[in-house]
Short mmCIF file of C-alpha atoms in Angstrom, two decimals:
data_model
loop_
_atom_site.label_atom_id
_atom_site.label_comp_id
_atom_site.label_asym_id
_atom_site.label_seq_id
_atom_site.Cartn_x
_atom_site.Cartn_y
_atom_site.Cartn_z
CA MET A 12 -77.35 -30.97 -35.02
CA ALA A 13 -74.26 -30.10 -33.03
CA THR A 14 -70.78 -30.80 -34.34
CA ALA A 15 -67.40 -30.66 -32.67
CA ALA A 16 -65.07 -27.71 -32.89
CA ALA A 17 -61.48 -27.99 -31.72
CA ILE A 18 -59.70 -24.96 -30.32
CA SER A 19 -55.98 -24.60 -29.70
CA LEU A 20 -54.91 -21.75 -27.44
CA SER A 21 -51.85 -19.70 -28.29
CA PRO A 22 -48.98 -19.39 -25.81
CA SER A 23 -48.44 -16.48 -23.49
CA PRO A 24 -46.71 -13.33 -24.78
CA GLN A 25 -43.64 -14.28 -22.72
CA ILE A 26 -43.33 -17.62 -24.47
CA ARG A 27 -44.05 -16.09 -27.89
CA ARG A 28 -41.16 -13.69 -27.42
CA LEU A 29 -38.78 -16.66 -27.20
CA SER A 30 -39.65 -17.75 -30.74
CA ALA A 31 -38.71 -16.11 -34.04
CA SER A 32 -42.10 -17.05 -35.41
CA ILE A 33 -45.52 -17.59 -33.86
CA ALA A 34 -45.11 -20.36 -31.32
CA ALA A 35 -47.02 -23.60 -31.42
CA PRO A 36 -50.23 -23.69 -29.39
CA LEU A 37 -49.85 -24.69 -25.75
CA ARG A 38 -52.84 -26.93 -25.52
CA SER A 39 -55.76 -28.28 -27.48
CA ILE A 40 -59.30 -28.44 -26.16
CA SER A 41 -61.76 -30.65 -27.97
CA SER A 42 -65.50 -31.16 -27.69
CA LEU A 43 -66.53 -27.51 -27.81
CA HIS A 44 -69.74 -27.94 -29.78
CA PHE A 45 -71.15 -25.22 -32.01
CA GLY A 46 -74.53 -25.46 -33.70
CA SER A 47 -74.32 -26.30 -37.38
CA LEU A 48 -73.31 -23.29 -39.44
CA ARG A 49 -75.28 -24.35 -42.50
CA SER A 50 -77.39 -21.49 -43.74
CA ASN A 51 -80.90 -22.49 -42.77
CA SER A 52 -83.38 -20.26 -41.02
CA SER A 53 -83.92 -22.50 -38.02
CA SER A 54 -80.21 -22.67 -37.12
CA LEU A 55 -79.82 -18.93 -37.54
CA ARG A 56 -82.79 -18.27 -35.30
CA ASN A 57 -81.71 -20.77 -32.68
CA PRO A 58 -77.93 -20.87 -32.40
CA SER A 59 -76.65 -23.24 -29.73
CA ILE A 60 -73.40 -24.01 -27.99
CA ARG A 61 -72.51 -26.49 -25.30
CA VAL A 62 -69.28 -27.54 -23.66
CA SER A 63 -68.66 -31.11 -22.56
CA ALA A 64 -66.05 -30.81 -19.82
CA SER A 65 -65.83 -34.56 -19.32
CA SER A 66 -64.46 -35.11 -22.81
CA MET A 67 -61.86 -32.34 -22.88
CA ARG A 68 -58.36 -33.46 -23.85
CA VAL A 69 -55.19 -31.55 -23.05
CA GLY A 70 -52.31 -31.98 -25.44
CA THR A 71 -48.67 -30.95 -25.33
CA PRO A 72 -46.84 -28.59 -27.72
CA GLU A 73 -45.01 -31.59 -29.15
CA LYS A 74 -48.30 -33.15 -30.27
CA ILE A 75 -49.72 -29.98 -31.85
CA SER A 76 -47.98 -27.80 -34.43
CA THR A 77 -49.24 -24.61 -36.00
CA ALA A 78 -48.19 -25.75 -39.47
CA SER A 79 -49.99 -29.09 -39.25
CA PHE A 80 -53.12 -27.39 -37.96
CA LEU A 81 -53.26 -24.88 -40.82
CA ASP A 82 -52.58 -27.61 -43.38
CA ARG A 83 -55.70 -29.57 -42.41
CA ARG A 84 -58.22 -29.79 -45.22
CA GLU A 85 -61.07 -31.95 -43.88
CA SER A 86 -64.19 -31.40 -45.92
CA GLY A 87 -67.07 -29.82 -44.04
CA PHE A 88 -64.82 -28.00 -41.57
CA LEU A 89 -63.63 -24.40 -41.50
CA HIS A 90 -60.17 -24.06 -39.98
CA PHE A 91 -59.38 -20.60 -38.69
CA VAL A 92 -57.02 -18.55 -36.58
CA LYS A 93 -58.36 -15.84 -34.32
CA TYR A 94 -56.23 -12.69 -34.14
CA HIS A 95 -56.61 -9.33 -32.46
CA GLY A 96 -55.17 -5.91 -33.13
CA LEU A 97 -55.41 -3.98 -29.83
CA GLY A 98 -58.53 -5.95 -28.93
CA ASN A 99 -60.22 -5.49 -32.32
CA ASP A 100 -60.61 -9.21 -32.99
CA PHE A 101 -61.06 -11.20 -36.17
CA ILE A 102 -61.51 -14.74 -37.42
CA LEU A 103 -58.90 -15.30 -40.17
CA VAL A 104 -59.66 -17.85 -42.88
CA ASP A 105 -57.24 -19.28 -45.46
CA ASN A 106 -59.17 -18.71 -48.68
CA ARG A 107 -56.18 -18.60 -51.06
CA ASP A 108 -57.60 -21.36 -53.26
CA SER A 109 -60.76 -19.48 -54.20
CA ALA A 110 -61.99 -16.01 -55.14
CA GLU A 111 -65.25 -16.66 -53.28
CA PRO A 112 -65.43 -16.54 -49.45
CA ARG A 113 -65.75 -19.96 -47.86
CA ILE A 114 -68.71 -18.88 -45.73
CA THR A 115 -71.69 -16.60 -46.26
CA PRO A 116 -72.36 -13.29 -44.49
CA GLU A 117 -75.10 -15.07 -42.51
CA GLN A 118 -72.64 -17.69 -41.30
CA ALA A 119 -70.16 -14.93 -40.43
CA VAL A 120 -72.78 -13.29 -38.20
CA LYS A 121 -73.20 -16.56 -36.35
CA LEU A 122 -69.46 -17.13 -35.98
CA CYS A 123 -68.95 -13.61 -34.65
CA ASP A 124 -71.63 -13.96 -31.97
CA ARG A 125 -69.90 -13.67 -28.60
CA ASN A 126 -72.44 -15.82 -26.79
CA PHE A 127 -73.35 -18.49 -29.32
CA GLY A 128 -70.33 -18.49 -31.64
CA ILE A 129 -66.58 -17.92 -31.60
CA GLY A 130 -66.86 -14.19 -30.96
CA ALA A 131 -65.25 -11.53 -33.15
CA ASP A 132 -65.69 -8.13 -34.75
CA GLY A 133 -65.47 -9.71 -38.20
CA VAL A 134 -64.32 -12.56 -40.43
CA ILE A 135 -61.35 -11.90 -42.75
CA PHE A 136 -60.56 -13.99 -45.83
CA ALA A 137 -57.05 -14.31 -47.31
CA MET A 138 -57.77 -14.70 -51.04
CA PRO A 139 -55.81 -14.79 -54.32
CA GLY A 140 -54.41 -11.47 -55.49
CA VAL A 141 -55.85 -9.58 -58.46
CA ASN A 142 -54.41 -6.95 -60.79
CA GLY A 143 -50.85 -7.94 -59.94
CA THR A 144 -51.23 -7.87 -56.14
CA ASP A 145 -49.98 -10.68 -53.92
CA TYR A 146 -53.26 -11.22 -52.06
CA THR A 147 -56.84 -10.01 -51.73
CA MET A 148 -58.45 -9.27 -48.36
CA ARG A 149 -62.21 -9.35 -47.85
CA ILE A 150 -64.11 -8.87 -44.60
CA PHE A 151 -67.57 -9.64 -43.30
CA ASN A 152 -68.49 -7.52 -40.28
CA SER A 153 -70.22 -9.01 -37.25
CA ASP A 154 -73.56 -7.78 -38.68
CA GLY A 155 -72.91 -9.45 -42.06
CA SER A 156 -72.10 -6.25 -43.94
CA GLU A 157 -68.90 -5.98 -45.97
CA PRO A 158 -66.65 -2.95 -45.37
CA GLU A 159 -64.11 -1.71 -47.87
CA MET A 160 -61.15 -2.15 -45.53
CA CYS A 161 -60.10 -2.43 -41.90
CA GLY A 162 -56.85 -1.04 -40.50
CA ASN A 163 -56.50 -3.38 -37.53
CA GLY A 164 -57.73 -6.21 -39.73
CA VAL A 165 -55.01 -5.67 -42.33
CA ARG A 166 -52.32 -5.93 -39.65
CA CYS A 167 -53.83 -9.24 -38.52
CA PHE A 168 -54.03 -10.26 -42.18
CA ALA A 169 -50.31 -9.56 -42.63
CA ARG A 170 -49.34 -11.69 -39.66
CA PHE A 171 -51.68 -14.46 -40.85
CA ILE A 172 -50.08 -14.46 -44.32
CA ALA A 173 -46.62 -14.63 -42.73
CA GLU A 174 -47.74 -17.68 -40.79
CA LEU A 175 -49.35 -19.36 -43.79
CA GLU A 176 -46.31 -18.76 -45.98
CA ASN A 177 -43.80 -19.45 -43.17
CA LEU A 178 -42.21 -16.00 -43.57
CA HIS A 179 -39.81 -14.64 -40.97
CA GLY A 180 -38.24 -11.27 -40.22
CA LYS A 181 -39.07 -8.09 -42.09
CA GLN A 182 -41.57 -8.78 -44.87
CA SER A 183 -43.91 -6.75 -47.06
CA PHE A 184 -46.52 -7.59 -49.71
CA THR A 185 -49.30 -5.98 -51.70
CA VAL A 186 -52.94 -6.50 -50.79
CA HIS A 187 -56.00 -5.71 -52.90
CA THR A 188 -58.93 -4.43 -50.80
CA GLY A 189 -62.22 -2.70 -51.44
CA ALA A 190 -60.38 0.53 -50.59
CA GLY A 191 -57.67 -0.12 -53.17
CA LEU A 192 -54.03 -1.16 -52.81
CA ILE A 193 -52.71 -1.59 -49.25
CA VAL A 194 -49.06 -2.41 -48.47
CA PRO A 195 -48.40 -3.90 -45.01
CA GLU A 196 -44.84 -4.40 -43.80
CA ILE A 197 -44.01 -6.70 -40.89
CA GLN A 198 -41.25 -5.13 -38.78
CA GLU A 199 -38.41 -6.91 -37.01
CA ASP A 200 -40.19 -6.43 -33.67
CA GLY A 201 -43.33 -8.15 -34.98
CA LYS A 202 -45.40 -4.98 -35.30
CA VAL A 203 -46.94 -4.20 -38.66
CA LYS A 204 -46.50 -0.90 -40.49
CA VAL A 205 -49.12 -0.26 -43.13
CA ASP A 206 -49.10 2.23 -45.96
CA MET A 207 -52.79 3.17 -45.86
CA GLY A 208 -52.60 5.37 -48.95
CA GLU A 209 -53.91 8.90 -49.35
CA PRO A 210 -56.89 10.15 -47.35
CA ILE A 211 -59.97 11.06 -49.39
CA LEU A 212 -61.35 14.45 -48.42
CA LYS A 213 -63.75 15.39 -51.22
CA ALA A 214 -67.19 15.37 -49.58
CA SER A 215 -68.98 13.43 -52.31
CA ASN A 216 -66.30 10.73 -52.25
CA VAL A 217 -66.28 10.17 -48.47
CA PRO A 218 -69.31 10.06 -48.96
CA THR A 219 -71.26 12.68 -47.04
CA LYS A 220 -74.12 14.97 -47.97
CA LEU A 221 -72.72 17.71 -45.75
CA PRO A 222 -71.74 20.70 -47.91
CA ALA A 223 -68.02 21.18 -48.46
CA ASN A 224 -66.61 24.20 -46.65
CA LYS A 225 -62.87 23.91 -47.35
CA ASP A 226 -61.46 22.95 -50.77
CA GLN A 227 -64.27 20.45 -51.45
CA ALA A 228 -63.79 18.96 -47.97
CA VAL A 229 -65.94 19.04 -44.84
CA VAL A 230 -63.77 20.44 -42.04
CA LYS A 231 -65.11 21.43 -38.62
CA SER A 232 -68.64 21.62 -39.98
CA ASP A 233 -71.86 21.65 -37.95
CA LEU A 234 -73.85 18.40 -37.75
CA ASN A 235 -77.16 18.26 -35.90
CA VAL A 236 -77.41 14.90 -34.15
CA ASP A 237 -80.67 14.53 -32.26
CA GLY A 238 -80.71 18.23 -31.33
CA VAL A 239 -77.02 18.52 -30.41
CA ILE A 240 -74.73 20.44 -32.78
CA TRP A 241 -71.43 18.60 -33.24
CA ASN A 242 -68.34 19.95 -35.02
CA VAL A 243 -67.27 17.27 -37.50
CA THR A 244 -64.59 16.64 -40.11
CA CYS A 245 -65.23 13.95 -42.71
CA VAL A 246 -62.44 11.72 -44.00
CA SER A 247 -62.35 8.51 -45.99
CA MET A 248 -59.49 6.03 -45.64
CA GLY A 249 -61.23 3.90 -48.25
CA ASN A 250 -64.13 3.69 -45.78
CA PRO A 251 -66.10 6.66 -44.39
CA HIS A 252 -65.25 8.38 -41.12
CA CYS A 253 -66.84 11.23 -39.23
CA VAL A 254 -64.39 12.71 -36.71
CA THR A 255 -65.45 15.01 -33.90
CA PHE A 256 -63.48 16.80 -31.19
CA GLY A 257 -66.53 18.35 -29.51
CA ASN A 258 -69.96 19.93 -29.76
CA GLN A 259 -71.59 23.22 -28.84
CA GLU A 260 -72.08 22.01 -25.28
CA SER A 261 -68.52 20.73 -24.87
CA GLN A 262 -65.87 22.08 -27.22
CA ASN A 263 -63.23 19.72 -25.79
CA LEU A 264 -64.39 16.17 -25.29
CA THR A 265 -63.58 13.90 -22.38
CA VAL A 266 -64.09 10.70 -24.29
CA ASP A 267 -64.34 8.41 -21.25
CA GLU A 268 -67.55 10.21 -20.28
CA LEU A 269 -69.30 9.46 -23.58
CA ASN A 270 -72.18 7.01 -23.79
CA LEU A 271 -71.13 5.44 -27.10
CA ALA A 272 -74.01 2.98 -27.19
CA VAL A 273 -76.45 5.90 -27.29
CA VAL A 274 -74.70 8.47 -29.47
CA GLY A 275 -72.79 6.12 -31.81
CA PRO A 276 -75.75 4.68 -33.74
CA LYS A 277 -77.17 8.17 -34.27
CA PHE A 278 -74.04 9.13 -36.17
CA GLU A 279 -73.76 5.82 -38.03
CA HIS A 280 -77.28 6.04 -39.46
CA HIS A 281 -77.44 9.82 -39.88
CA GLU A 282 -79.04 10.94 -43.14
CA MET A 283 -75.90 12.93 -44.03
CA PHE A 284 -73.99 9.66 -44.52
CA PRO A 285 -75.54 7.69 -47.40
CA ALA A 286 -73.18 4.72 -46.88
CA ARG A 287 -73.44 5.02 -43.08
CA THR A 288 -70.26 6.03 -41.27
CA ASN A 289 -67.66 5.13 -38.68
CA THR A 290 -67.48 7.80 -35.98
CA GLU A 291 -64.47 8.83 -33.90
CA PHE A 292 -64.79 10.92 -30.75
CA VAL A 293 -61.44 12.52 -29.95
CA GLU A 294 -59.76 14.11 -26.94
CA VAL A 295 -56.58 16.12 -27.55
CA VAL A 296 -53.95 15.26 -24.94
CA SER A 297 -51.11 17.15 -26.64
CA HIS A 298 -49.91 18.17 -30.11
CA GLU A 299 -48.53 14.63 -30.60
CA HIS A 300 -50.97 12.64 -28.47
CA LEU A 301 -54.66 11.97 -29.13
CA LYS A 302 -57.20 9.77 -27.36
CA MET A 303 -60.21 8.37 -29.19
CA ARG A 304 -63.28 6.21 -28.86
CA VAL A 305 -64.89 4.70 -31.93
CA TRP A 306 -68.30 3.54 -33.06
CA GLU A 307 -67.70 1.33 -36.10
CA ARG A 308 -70.15 0.98 -38.93
CA GLY A 309 -71.46 -2.57 -38.79
CA ALA A 310 -69.63 -3.52 -35.58
CA GLY A 311 -70.56 -0.90 -32.95
CA ALA A 312 -68.20 0.04 -30.13
CA THR A 313 -64.84 -1.67 -30.58
CA LEU A 314 -61.54 -1.54 -28.70
CA ALA A 315 -59.64 -0.20 -31.70
CA CYS A 316 -60.05 0.99 -35.27
CA GLY A 317 -56.97 1.42 -37.45
CA THR A 318 -58.57 3.39 -40.29
CA GLY A 319 -60.31 5.47 -37.62
CA ALA A 320 -57.00 6.35 -35.95
CA CYS A 321 -55.66 7.41 -39.38
CA ALA A 322 -58.74 9.54 -40.03
CA VAL A 323 -58.39 11.14 -36.59
CA VAL A 324 -54.83 12.34 -37.27
CA VAL A 325 -55.83 13.68 -40.69
CA ALA A 326 -58.78 15.54 -39.12
CA ALA A 327 -56.60 16.86 -36.28
CA VAL A 328 -54.11 18.28 -38.79
CA LEU A 329 -56.87 19.84 -40.90
CA GLU A 330 -58.37 21.48 -37.82
CA GLY A 331 -54.95 22.63 -36.54
CA ARG A 332 -55.18 20.56 -33.37
CA ALA A 333 -52.15 18.26 -33.79
CA GLY A 334 -49.05 17.51 -35.84
CA ARG A 335 -48.68 14.98 -38.62
CA SER A 336 -47.11 12.31 -36.41
CA CYS A 337 -49.16 11.23 -33.38
CA THR A 338 -49.70 8.46 -30.91
CA VAL A 339 -53.40 7.66 -30.82
CA ASP A 340 -54.69 5.97 -27.68
CA LEU A 341 -57.59 3.56 -28.11
CA PRO A 342 -59.23 1.39 -25.43
CA GLY A 343 -57.16 -1.57 -26.66
CA GLY A 344 -53.85 0.32 -26.72
CA PRO A 345 -51.85 2.86 -28.79
CA LEU A 346 -51.25 3.15 -32.52
CA ASP A 347 -48.54 5.27 -34.15
CA ILE A 348 -49.94 7.28 -37.05
CA GLU A 349 -48.06 9.53 -39.50
CA TRP A 350 -49.54 11.59 -42.34
CA LYS A 351 -46.48 12.26 -44.48
CA GLU A 352 -46.38 15.56 -46.30
CA GLU A 353 -43.98 14.24 -48.97
CA ASP A 354 -46.33 11.66 -50.49
CA ASN A 355 -49.65 12.51 -48.75
CA HIS A 356 -49.87 8.89 -47.54
CA VAL A 357 -50.95 7.87 -44.06
CA TYR A 358 -48.82 5.24 -42.27
CA MET A 359 -50.08 3.18 -39.35
CA THR A 360 -47.89 1.04 -37.06
CA GLY A 361 -49.21 -1.32 -34.40
CA PRO A 362 -49.38 -4.90 -33.14
CA ALA A 363 -51.32 -7.97 -34.23
CA GLU A 364 -51.46 -11.07 -32.04
CA VAL A 365 -52.71 -14.64 -32.27
CA VAL A 366 -55.52 -15.51 -29.84
CA PHE A 367 -56.22 -19.15 -30.72
CA TYR A 368 -56.61 -21.70 -33.51
CA GLY A 369 -59.86 -23.55 -34.16
CA SER A 370 -62.08 -25.59 -36.44
CA VAL A 371 -65.83 -25.49 -36.85
CA ALA A 372 -68.27 -27.44 -39.00
CA VAL A 373 -69.80 -25.53 -41.89
#
């Protein structure tokens, strides 16, 4: 059974800049039909999507408002906003009325499918806070797994909360995640600065089975990946990261030449990482400028990874390759990362943008 899903596209960046808050959608397209998202084996095996061009309707900004869209509460429908942080894209769901996600991991897999669903790297739920925090953030990856945290995701989460709560200007709040307390701060220019907390370096807590070689940490250690010896540093930003700047064949990587689809899964599922791992391949441009490509645990190659960029700067400092404040280039764009010596916290600053608004039957 196919049911209708309405999608409202966000305005162009030029138009958004004219508004103090996220502008109302430019147009609404109806009759984009997704297969039912109910968790039954036949629908999961045979997802379907069809577009009926003859029944599309184009609305005007006056007829569609962001607030009215997010306030809809029709039973049987999931209303969402799609955001991206440097191309790392997420489906954001208002789940503030419940401590249980509104959809299952299996439904999240279907929603994230780029051919038969909405398309995303994950689904993020804005949930009630716990232990004195303002909100809780949970994520289902595109493969249905649940990571502890996501750096780009938390920036999107912050902008989503600001929209839900109609907040303007500089704002900050506390967020409970599987990685602990995270504090995002929306800046006056719309970017989001996030206190990502202290990096975890103790090998057993990353976790990795590689033996510690520097104050309980794994720094520039040898890792045999399918016969190639890579030099790796292991860092957790609440989720595990394996950072490499080169191997025995190439001490200084040219990351654009990497075949991520081949080498990435070999790192992710390596026996030295009992919880699997995210992997960052890094090219040093200068002491303050790094370039990386990432293979994310549970999502594969993505355009950006915020926790990965933080882990990269920490690893670069530990290996003596860069300073504590760096611009990190990712395929989706740059992030500004600082590992402050005063408090040992890592701070990430970058954008988060609306892509579109939509509804889908669940």
